[in-house]
mmCIF file of C-alpha atoms in Angstrom:
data_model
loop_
_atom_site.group_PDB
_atom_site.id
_atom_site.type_symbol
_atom_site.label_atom_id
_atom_site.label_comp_id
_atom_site.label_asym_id
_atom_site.label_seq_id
_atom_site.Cartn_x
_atom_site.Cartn_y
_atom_site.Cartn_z
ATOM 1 C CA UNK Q 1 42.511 -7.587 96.250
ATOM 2 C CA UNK Q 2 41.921 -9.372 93.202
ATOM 3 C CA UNK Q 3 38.511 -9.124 91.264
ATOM 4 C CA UNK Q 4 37.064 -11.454 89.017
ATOM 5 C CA UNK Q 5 34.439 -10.868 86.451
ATOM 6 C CA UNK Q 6 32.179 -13.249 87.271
ATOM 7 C CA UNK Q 7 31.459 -10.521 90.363
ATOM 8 C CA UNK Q 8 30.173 -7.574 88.275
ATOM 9 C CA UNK Q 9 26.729 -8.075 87.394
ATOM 10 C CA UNK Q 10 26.107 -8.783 91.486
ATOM 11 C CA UNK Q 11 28.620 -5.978 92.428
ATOM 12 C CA UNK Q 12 26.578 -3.247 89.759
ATOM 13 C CA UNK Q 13 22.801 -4.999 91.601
ATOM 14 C CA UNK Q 14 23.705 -4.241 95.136
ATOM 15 C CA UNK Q 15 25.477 -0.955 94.364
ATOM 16 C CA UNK Q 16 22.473 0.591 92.223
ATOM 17 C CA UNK Q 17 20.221 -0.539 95.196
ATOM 18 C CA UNK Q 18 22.349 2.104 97.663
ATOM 19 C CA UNK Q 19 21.954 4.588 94.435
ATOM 20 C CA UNK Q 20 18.405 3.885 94.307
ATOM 21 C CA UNK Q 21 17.949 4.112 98.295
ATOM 22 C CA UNK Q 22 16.389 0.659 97.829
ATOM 23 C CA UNK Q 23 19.152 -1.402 99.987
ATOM 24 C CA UNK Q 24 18.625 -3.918 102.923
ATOM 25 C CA UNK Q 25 21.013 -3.188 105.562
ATOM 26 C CA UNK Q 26 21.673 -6.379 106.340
ATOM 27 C CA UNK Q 27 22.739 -8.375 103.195
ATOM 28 C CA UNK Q 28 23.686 -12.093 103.369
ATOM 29 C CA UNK Q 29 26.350 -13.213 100.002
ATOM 30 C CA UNK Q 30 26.165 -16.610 99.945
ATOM 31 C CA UNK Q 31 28.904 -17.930 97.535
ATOM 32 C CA UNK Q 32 30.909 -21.327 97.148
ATOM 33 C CA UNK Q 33 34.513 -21.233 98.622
ATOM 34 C CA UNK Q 34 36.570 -19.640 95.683
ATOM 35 C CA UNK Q 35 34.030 -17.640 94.175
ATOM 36 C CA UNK Q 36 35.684 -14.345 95.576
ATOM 37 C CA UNK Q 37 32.726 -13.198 97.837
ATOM 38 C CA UNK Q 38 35.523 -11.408 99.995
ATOM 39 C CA UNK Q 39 36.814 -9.184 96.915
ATOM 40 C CA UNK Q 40 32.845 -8.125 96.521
ATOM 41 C CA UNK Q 41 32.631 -7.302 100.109
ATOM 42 C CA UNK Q 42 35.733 -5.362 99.773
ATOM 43 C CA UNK Q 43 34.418 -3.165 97.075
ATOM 44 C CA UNK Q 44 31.090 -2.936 98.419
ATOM 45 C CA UNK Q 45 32.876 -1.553 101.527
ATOM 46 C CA UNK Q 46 35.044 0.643 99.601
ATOM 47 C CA UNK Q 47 31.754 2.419 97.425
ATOM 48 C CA UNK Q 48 29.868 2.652 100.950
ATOM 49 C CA UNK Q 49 32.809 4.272 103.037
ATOM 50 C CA UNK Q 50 34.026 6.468 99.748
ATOM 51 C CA UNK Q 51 33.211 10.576 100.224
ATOM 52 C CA UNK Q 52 32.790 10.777 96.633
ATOM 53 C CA UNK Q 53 32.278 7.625 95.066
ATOM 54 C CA UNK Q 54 31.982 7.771 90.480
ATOM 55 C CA UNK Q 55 29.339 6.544 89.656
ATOM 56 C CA UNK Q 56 29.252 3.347 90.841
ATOM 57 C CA UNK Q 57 33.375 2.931 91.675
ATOM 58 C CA UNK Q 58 34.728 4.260 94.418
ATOM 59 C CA UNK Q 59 36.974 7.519 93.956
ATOM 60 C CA UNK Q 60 40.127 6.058 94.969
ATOM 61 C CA UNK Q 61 41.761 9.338 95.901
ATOM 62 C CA UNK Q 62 39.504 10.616 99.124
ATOM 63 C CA UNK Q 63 40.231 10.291 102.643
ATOM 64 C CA UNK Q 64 38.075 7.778 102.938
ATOM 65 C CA UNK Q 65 39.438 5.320 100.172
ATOM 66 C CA UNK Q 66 42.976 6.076 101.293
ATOM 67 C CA UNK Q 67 41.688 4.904 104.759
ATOM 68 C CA UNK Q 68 40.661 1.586 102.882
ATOM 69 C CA UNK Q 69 43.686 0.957 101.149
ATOM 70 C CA UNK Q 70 45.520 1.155 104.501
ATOM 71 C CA UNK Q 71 43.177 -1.113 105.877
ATOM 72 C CA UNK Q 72 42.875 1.593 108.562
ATOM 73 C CA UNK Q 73 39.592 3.013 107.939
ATOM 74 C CA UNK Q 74 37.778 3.425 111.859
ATOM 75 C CA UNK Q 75 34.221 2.840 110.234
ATOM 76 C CA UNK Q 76 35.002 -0.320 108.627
ATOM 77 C CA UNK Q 77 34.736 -3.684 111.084
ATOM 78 C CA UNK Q 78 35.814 -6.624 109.759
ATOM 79 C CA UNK Q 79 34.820 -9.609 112.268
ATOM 80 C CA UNK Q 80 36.560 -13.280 111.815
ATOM 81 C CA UNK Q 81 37.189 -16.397 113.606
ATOM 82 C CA UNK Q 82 39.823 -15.612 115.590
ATOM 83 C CA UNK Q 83 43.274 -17.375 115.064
ATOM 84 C CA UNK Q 84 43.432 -20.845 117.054
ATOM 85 C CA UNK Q 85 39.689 -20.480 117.464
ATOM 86 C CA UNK Q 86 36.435 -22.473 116.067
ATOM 87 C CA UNK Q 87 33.677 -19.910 116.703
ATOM 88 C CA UNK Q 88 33.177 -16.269 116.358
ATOM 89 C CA UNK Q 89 32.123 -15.451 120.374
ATOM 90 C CA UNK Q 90 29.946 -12.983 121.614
ATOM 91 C CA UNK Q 91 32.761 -10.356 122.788
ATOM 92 C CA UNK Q 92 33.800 -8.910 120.206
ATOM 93 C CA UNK Q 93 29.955 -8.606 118.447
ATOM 94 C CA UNK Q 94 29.098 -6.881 121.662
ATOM 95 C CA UNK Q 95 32.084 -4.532 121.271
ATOM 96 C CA UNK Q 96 31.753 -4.312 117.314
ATOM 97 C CA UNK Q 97 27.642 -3.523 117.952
ATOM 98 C CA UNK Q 98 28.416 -1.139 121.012
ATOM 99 C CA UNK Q 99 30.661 0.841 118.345
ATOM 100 C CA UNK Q 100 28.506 1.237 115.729
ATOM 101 C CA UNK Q 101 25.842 3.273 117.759
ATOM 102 C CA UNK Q 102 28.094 5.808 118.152
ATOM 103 C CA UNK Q 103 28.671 8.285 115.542
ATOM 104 C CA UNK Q 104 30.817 7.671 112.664
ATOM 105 C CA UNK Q 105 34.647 8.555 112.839
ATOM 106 C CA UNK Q 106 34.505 9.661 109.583
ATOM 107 C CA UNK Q 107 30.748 11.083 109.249
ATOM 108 C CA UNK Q 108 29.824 8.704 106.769
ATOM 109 C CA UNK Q 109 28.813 5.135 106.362
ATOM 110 C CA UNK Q 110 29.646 2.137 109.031
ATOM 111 C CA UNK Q 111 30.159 -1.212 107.477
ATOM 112 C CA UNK Q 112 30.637 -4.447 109.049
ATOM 113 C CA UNK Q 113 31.557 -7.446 107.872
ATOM 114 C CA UNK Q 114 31.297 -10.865 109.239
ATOM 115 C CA UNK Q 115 33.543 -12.780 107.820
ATOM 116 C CA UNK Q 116 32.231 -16.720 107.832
ATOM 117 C CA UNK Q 117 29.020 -16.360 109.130
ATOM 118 C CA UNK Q 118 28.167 -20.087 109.579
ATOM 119 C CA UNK Q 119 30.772 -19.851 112.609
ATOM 120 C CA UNK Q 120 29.013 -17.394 115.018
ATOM 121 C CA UNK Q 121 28.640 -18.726 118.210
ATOM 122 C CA UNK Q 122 25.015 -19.311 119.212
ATOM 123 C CA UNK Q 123 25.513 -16.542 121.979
ATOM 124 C CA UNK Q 124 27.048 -14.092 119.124
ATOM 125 C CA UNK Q 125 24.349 -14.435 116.978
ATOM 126 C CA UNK Q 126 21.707 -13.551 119.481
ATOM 127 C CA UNK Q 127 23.526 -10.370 120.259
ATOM 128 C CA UNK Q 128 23.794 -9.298 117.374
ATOM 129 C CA UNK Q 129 19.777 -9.521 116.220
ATOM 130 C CA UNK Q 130 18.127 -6.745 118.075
ATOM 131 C CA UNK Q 131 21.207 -4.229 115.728
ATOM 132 C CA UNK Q 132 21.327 -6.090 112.371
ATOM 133 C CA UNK Q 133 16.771 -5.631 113.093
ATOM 134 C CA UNK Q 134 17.035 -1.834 113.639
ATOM 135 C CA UNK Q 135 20.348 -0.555 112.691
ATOM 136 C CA UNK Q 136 21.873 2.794 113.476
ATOM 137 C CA UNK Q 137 21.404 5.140 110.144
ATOM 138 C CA UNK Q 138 23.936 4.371 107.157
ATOM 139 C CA UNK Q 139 25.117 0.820 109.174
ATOM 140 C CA UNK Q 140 25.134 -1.752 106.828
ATOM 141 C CA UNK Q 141 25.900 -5.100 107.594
ATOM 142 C CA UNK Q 142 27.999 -7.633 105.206
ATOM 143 C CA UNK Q 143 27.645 -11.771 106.111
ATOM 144 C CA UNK Q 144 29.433 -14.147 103.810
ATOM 145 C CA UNK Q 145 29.022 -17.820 104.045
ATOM 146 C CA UNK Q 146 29.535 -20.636 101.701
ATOM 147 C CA UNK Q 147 27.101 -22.330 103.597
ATOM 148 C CA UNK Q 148 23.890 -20.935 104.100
ATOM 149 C CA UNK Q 149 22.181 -23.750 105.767
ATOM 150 C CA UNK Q 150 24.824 -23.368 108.744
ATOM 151 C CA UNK Q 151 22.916 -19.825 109.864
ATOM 152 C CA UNK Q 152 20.115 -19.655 112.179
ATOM 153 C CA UNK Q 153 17.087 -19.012 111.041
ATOM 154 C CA UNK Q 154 16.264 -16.765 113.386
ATOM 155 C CA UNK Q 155 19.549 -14.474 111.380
ATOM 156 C CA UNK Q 156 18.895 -15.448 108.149
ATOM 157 C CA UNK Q 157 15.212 -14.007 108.405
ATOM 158 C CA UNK Q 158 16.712 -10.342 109.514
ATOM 159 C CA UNK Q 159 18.624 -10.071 106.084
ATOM 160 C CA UNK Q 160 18.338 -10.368 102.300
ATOM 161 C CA UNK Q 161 19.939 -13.164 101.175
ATOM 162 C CA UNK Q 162 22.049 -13.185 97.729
ATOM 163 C CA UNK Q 163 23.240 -16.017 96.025
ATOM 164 C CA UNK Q 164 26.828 -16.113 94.135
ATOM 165 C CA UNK Q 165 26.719 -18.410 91.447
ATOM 166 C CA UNK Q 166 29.641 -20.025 89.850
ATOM 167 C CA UNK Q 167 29.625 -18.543 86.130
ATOM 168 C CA UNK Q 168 28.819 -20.463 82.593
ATOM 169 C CA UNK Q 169 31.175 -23.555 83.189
ATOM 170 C CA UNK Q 170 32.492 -22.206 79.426
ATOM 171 C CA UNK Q 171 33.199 -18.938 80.808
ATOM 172 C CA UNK Q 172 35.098 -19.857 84.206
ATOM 173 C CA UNK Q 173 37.077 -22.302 81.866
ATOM 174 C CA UNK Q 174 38.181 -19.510 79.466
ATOM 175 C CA UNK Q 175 39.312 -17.454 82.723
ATOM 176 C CA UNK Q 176 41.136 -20.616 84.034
ATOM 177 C CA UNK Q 177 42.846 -21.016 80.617
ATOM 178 C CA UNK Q 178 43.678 -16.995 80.818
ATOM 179 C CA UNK Q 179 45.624 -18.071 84.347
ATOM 180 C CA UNK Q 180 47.226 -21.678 83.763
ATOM 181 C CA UNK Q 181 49.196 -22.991 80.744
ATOM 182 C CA UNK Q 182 48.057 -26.749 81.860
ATOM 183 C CA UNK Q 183 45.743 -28.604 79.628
ATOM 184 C CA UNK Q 184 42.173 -28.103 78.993
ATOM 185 C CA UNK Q 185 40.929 -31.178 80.468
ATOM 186 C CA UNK Q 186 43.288 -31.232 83.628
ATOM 187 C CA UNK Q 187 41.947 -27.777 83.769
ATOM 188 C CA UNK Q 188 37.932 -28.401 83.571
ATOM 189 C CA UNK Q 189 38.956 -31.226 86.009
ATOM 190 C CA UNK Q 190 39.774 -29.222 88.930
ATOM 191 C CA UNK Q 191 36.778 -26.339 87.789
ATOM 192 C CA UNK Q 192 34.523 -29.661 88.058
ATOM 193 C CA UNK Q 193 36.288 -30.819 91.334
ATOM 194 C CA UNK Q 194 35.461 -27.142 92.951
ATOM 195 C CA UNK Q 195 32.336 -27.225 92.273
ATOM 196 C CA UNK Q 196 32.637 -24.369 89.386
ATOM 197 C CA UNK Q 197 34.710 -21.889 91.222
ATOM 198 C CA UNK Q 198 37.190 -20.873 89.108
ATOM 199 C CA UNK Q 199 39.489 -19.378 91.632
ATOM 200 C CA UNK Q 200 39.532 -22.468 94.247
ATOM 201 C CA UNK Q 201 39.720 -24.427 90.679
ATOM 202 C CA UNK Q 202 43.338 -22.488 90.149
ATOM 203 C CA UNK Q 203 44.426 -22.333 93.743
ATOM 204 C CA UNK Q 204 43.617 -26.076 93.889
ATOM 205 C CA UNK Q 205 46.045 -26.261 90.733
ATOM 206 C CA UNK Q 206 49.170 -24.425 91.890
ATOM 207 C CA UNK Q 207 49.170 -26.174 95.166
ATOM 208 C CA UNK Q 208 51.465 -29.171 95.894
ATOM 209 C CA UNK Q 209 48.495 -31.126 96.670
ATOM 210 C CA UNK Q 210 47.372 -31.051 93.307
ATOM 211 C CA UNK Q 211 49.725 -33.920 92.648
ATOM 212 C CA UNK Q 212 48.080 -35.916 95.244
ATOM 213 C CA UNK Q 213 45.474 -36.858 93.026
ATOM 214 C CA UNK Q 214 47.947 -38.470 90.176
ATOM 215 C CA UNK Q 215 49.124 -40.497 93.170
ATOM 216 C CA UNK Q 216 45.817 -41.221 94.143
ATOM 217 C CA UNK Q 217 44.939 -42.685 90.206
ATOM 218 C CA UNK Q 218 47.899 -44.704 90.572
ATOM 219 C CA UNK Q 219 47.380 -46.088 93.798
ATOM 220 C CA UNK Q 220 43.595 -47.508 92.642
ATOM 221 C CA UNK Q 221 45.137 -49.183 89.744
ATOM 222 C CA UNK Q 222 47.589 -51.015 91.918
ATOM 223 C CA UNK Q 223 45.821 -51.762 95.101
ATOM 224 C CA UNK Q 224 42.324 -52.860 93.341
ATOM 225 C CA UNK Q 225 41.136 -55.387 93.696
ATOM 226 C CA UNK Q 226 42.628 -58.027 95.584
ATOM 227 C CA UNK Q 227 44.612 -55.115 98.644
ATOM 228 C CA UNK Q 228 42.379 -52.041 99.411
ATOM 229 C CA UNK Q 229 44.053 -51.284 102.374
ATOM 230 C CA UNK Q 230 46.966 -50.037 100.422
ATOM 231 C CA UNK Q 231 45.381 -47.039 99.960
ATOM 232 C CA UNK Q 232 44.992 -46.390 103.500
ATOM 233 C CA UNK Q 233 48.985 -44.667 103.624
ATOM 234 C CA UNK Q 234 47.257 -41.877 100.749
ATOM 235 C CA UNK Q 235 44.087 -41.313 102.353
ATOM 236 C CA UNK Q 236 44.826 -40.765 105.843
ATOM 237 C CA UNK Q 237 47.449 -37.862 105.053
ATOM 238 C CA UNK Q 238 46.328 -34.457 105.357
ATOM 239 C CA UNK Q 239 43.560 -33.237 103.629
ATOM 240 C CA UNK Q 240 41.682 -36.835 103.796
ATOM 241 C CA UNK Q 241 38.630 -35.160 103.434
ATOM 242 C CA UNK Q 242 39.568 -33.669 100.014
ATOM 243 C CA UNK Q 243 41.389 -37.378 98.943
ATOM 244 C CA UNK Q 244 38.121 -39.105 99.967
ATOM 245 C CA UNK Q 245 35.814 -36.583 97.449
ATOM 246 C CA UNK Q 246 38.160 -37.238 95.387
ATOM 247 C CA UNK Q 247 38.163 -41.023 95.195
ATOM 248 C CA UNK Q 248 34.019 -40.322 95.375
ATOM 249 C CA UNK Q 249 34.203 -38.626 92.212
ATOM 250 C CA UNK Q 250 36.486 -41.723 90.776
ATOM 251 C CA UNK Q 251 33.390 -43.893 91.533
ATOM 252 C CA UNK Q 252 30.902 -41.591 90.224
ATOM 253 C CA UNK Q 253 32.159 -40.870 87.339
ATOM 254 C CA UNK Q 254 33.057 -45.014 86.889
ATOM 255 C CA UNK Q 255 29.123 -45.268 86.953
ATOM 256 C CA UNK Q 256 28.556 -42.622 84.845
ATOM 257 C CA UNK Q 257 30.469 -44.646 81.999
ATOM 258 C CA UNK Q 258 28.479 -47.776 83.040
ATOM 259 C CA UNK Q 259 25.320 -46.398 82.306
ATOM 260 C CA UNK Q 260 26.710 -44.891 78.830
ATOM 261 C CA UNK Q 261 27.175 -40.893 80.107
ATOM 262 C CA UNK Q 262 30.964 -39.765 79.035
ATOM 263 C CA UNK Q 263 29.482 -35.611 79.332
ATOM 264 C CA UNK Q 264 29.943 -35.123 82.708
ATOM 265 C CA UNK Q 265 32.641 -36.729 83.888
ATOM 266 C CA UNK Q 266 34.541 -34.940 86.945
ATOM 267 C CA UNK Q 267 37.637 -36.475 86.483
ATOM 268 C CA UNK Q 268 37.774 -35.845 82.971
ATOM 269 C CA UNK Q 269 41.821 -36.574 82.463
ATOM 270 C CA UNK Q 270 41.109 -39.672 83.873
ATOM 271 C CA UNK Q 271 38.948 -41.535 82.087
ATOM 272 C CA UNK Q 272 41.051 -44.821 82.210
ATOM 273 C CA UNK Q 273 41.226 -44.909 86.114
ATOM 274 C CA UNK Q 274 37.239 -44.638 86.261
ATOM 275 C CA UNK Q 275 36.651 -47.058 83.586
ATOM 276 C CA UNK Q 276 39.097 -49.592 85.598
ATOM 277 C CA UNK Q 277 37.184 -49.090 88.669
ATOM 278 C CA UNK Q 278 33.572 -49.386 86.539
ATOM 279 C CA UNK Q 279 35.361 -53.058 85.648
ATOM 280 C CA UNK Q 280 35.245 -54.116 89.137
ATOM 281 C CA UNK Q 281 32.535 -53.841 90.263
ATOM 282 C CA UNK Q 282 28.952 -53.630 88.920
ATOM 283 C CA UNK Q 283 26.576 -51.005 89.849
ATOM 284 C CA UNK Q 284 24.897 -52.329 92.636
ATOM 285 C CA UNK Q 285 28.149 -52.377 94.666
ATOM 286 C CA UNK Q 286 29.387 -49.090 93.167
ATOM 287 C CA UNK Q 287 26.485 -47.019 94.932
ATOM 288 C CA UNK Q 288 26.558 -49.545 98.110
ATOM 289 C CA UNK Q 289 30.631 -48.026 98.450
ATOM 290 C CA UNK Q 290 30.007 -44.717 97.012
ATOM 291 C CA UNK Q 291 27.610 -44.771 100.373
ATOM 292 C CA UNK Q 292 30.012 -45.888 102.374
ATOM 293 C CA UNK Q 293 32.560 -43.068 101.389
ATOM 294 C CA UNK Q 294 29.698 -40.804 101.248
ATOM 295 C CA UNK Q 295 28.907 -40.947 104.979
ATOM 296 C CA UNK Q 296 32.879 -41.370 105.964
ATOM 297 C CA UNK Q 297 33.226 -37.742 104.077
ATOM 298 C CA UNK Q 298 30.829 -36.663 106.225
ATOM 299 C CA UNK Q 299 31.954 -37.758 109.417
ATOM 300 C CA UNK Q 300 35.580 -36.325 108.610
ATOM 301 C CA UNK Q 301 33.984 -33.245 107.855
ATOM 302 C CA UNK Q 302 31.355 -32.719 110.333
ATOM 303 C CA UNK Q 303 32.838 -34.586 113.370
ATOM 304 C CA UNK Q 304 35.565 -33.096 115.554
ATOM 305 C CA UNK Q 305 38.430 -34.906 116.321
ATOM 306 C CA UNK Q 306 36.765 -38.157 114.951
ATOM 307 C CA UNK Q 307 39.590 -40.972 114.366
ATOM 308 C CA UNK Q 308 40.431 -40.410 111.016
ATOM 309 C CA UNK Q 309 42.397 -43.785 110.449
ATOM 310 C CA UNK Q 310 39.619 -45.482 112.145
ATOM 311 C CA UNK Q 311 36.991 -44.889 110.086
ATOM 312 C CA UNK Q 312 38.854 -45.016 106.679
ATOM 313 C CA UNK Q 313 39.977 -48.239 107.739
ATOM 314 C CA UNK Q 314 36.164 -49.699 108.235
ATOM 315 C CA UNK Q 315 35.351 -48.399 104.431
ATOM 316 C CA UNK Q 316 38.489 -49.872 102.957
ATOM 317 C CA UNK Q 317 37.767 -53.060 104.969
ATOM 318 C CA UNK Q 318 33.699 -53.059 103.469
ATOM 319 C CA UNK Q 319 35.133 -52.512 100.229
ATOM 320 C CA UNK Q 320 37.613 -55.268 100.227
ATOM 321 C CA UNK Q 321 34.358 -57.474 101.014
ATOM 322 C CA UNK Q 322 32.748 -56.580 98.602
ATOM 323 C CA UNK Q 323 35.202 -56.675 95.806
ATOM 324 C CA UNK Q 324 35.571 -60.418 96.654
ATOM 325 C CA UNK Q 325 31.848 -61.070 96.516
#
C-alpha cells in the first residue's frame, strides 16, 4: 500500500502514544477522501499486530507481519460496506465483537478496522458501544470517515477523534508535480478541486473523466447565454454530482474576479471561461444561481434515487430566466 508523507507526523503521534502506554483504544481518523487514511490504518495495524516491531516500524520479517502482508493475519478485522450494499449491518459487528473477546490467535494485539464509519447502520452502531466503551485488553479499534458529522454522537463520544489535514497547498503541489508531467496550473487545479488531497487530486487526473471538465468549459462558452439547456446532455452523465461542483466552482471563481480576487481561483487554467461567465451576469444573479446549483448538489448527493434529469433541468430552466432578465 502506498504511503504518502503528508501521513508521518500523525503516523509517529499515534504510534509513540502505544510506546508511551498513553493510547485510546478507540481512535476515530477523520481525513478528506484521498488523503490516504487507509495506508495509516494499515501501518498502524501492522506496528500493533508486529511481535517485534523497530522502533516505531514494524519488523517486516515476524510471523506476525508476514501474516499482514498476506492479508491473512486472524487478529486483524477489517469491516466494510459490503459489495451491492449501502450500510454496514449489525451481523457482522456482532460476529466481529463476539470474536474479539476471545483470546488472540496470535497472543498479541486485536485490531479492527471499520472501514467508512459514516455508513454503520443505526442497529450496528449500537452494538458495537458497550465493546468499543470497555474493550477486551490490547483491542484497539480503527474508524475512518471523511465525514465526521455522519457518526452518532453517541460513537463519536466513546473515541478520540483525529483530524487528517490536507498538507501546505505548496507541499501537496510539489508531490503532485513529483507524480504528473502536466502543467502546474492544470495541476493546482485539480489539488484545489479535491479539496487539497493530493492523491484524489492525481487519481482525479489520470482518470478519463478528467477530460470532462475541458468539455464542460467548452460547453458554457457555447450554450451561454441565450440556450442553457444545452448543457443538460454534459451534466446529466455520470458523475453529475462531480460536473455540477464543478460548474459551482466556474461561478465562484467568476465572482471572485468580479470583486477583484485572481489568488484563489479553483479553476485556475481557466481563467477565460470564469471571466466569460462573470460577463453575464452581475453578482446579484451569480450567488442567486450559485444557490440554485448549491442545493441541486445537494439533493444529488444526499437524496437516493432522486431524478437526476429532473432537477438539473429546473436549475438550467431558472438560469435561462435569469440570464434574460
Amino acid at each position: 500500500m502506498q504511503w504518502f508523507p503528508w501521513l508521518t507526523p500523525y503516523y509517529k503521534q499515534l504510534i509513540e502514544q502505544h510506546q508511551a502506554q498513553q493510547a485510546h483504544p478507540a481512535q476515530i481518523l477523520h481525513a478528506h477522501e484521498g488523503m490516504g487514511a487507509e495506508a495509516l490504518v494499515w501501518g498502524i495495524a501492522r506496528w500493533l499486530l508486529c511481535e517485534t516491531p523497530q522502533g516505531q516500524k514494524a519488523c517486516g520479517h515476524c510471523h506476525g507481519c508476514q501474516l499482514m502482508l498476506a492479508n491473512n493475519h486472524p487478529d486483524w478485522y477489517h469491516i466494510a460496506v459490503e459489495k451491492g450494499k449501502q450500510l454496514i449491518g449489525i451481523d457482522v459487528i456482532r460476529d466481529t465483537c463476539e470474536k474479539v473477546w476471545h483470546s488472540p490467535q496470535q497472543g498479541g494485539a486485536r485490531v479492527i478496522w471499520v472501514d467508512g464509519a459514516q455508513r454503520l447502520s443505526e442497529s450496528a452502531v449500537n452494538a458495537l458501544l458497550k465493546t468499543v466503551e470497555e474493550p477486551p485488553t490490547n483491542c484497539w479499534f480503527l474508524f475512518t470517515t471523511p465525514q465526521l458529522s455522519q457518526l452518532p454522537a453517541t460513537l463519536r463520544s466513546r473515541c478520540v477523534v483525529s483530524n487528517i489535514l490536507p498538507p501546505n497547498e505548496q507541499h501537496g503541489l510539489a508531490w503532485l508535480g513529483r507524480e504528473s508531467q502536466l502543467p502546474e496550473q492544470m495541476l493546482l487545479t485539480a489539488l484545489r478541486l479535491s479539496g487539497g488531497a493530493p492523491a484524489q487530486a492525481l487519481a482525479l487526473i489520470n482518470a478519463p473523466r478528467w477530460q470532462s471538465r475541458t468539455q464542460l468549459a467548452e460547453a458554457l462558452r457555447s450554450a451561454l447565454p441565450r440556450q442553457p439547456m444545452q448543457l443538460l446532455p454534459l451534466l446529466i452523465d455520470e458523475p453529475s454530482s462531480e460536473k455540477i461542483y464543478w460548474l459551482m466552482a466556474y461561478l465562484l471563481d467568476a465572482l471572485k474576479l468580479q470583486r477583484g480576487s485572481h489568488t484563489w481561483l479553483t479553476h485556475v487554467d481557466g481563467h477565460a471561461t470564469s471571466h466569460y461567465l462573470g460577463t453575464l451576469m452581475d453578482e446579484q444573479r451569480l450567488q442567486r444561481i450559485i444557490a440554485q446549483w448549491r442545493e441541486c448538489h445537494t439533493l444529488l448527493t444526499q437524496t437516493p434515487q432522486v431524478n437526476t434529469e429532473l432537477v438539473i433541468s429546473d436549475v438550467l430552466l431558472a438560469w435561462e430566466a435569469l440570464l434574460d432578465n
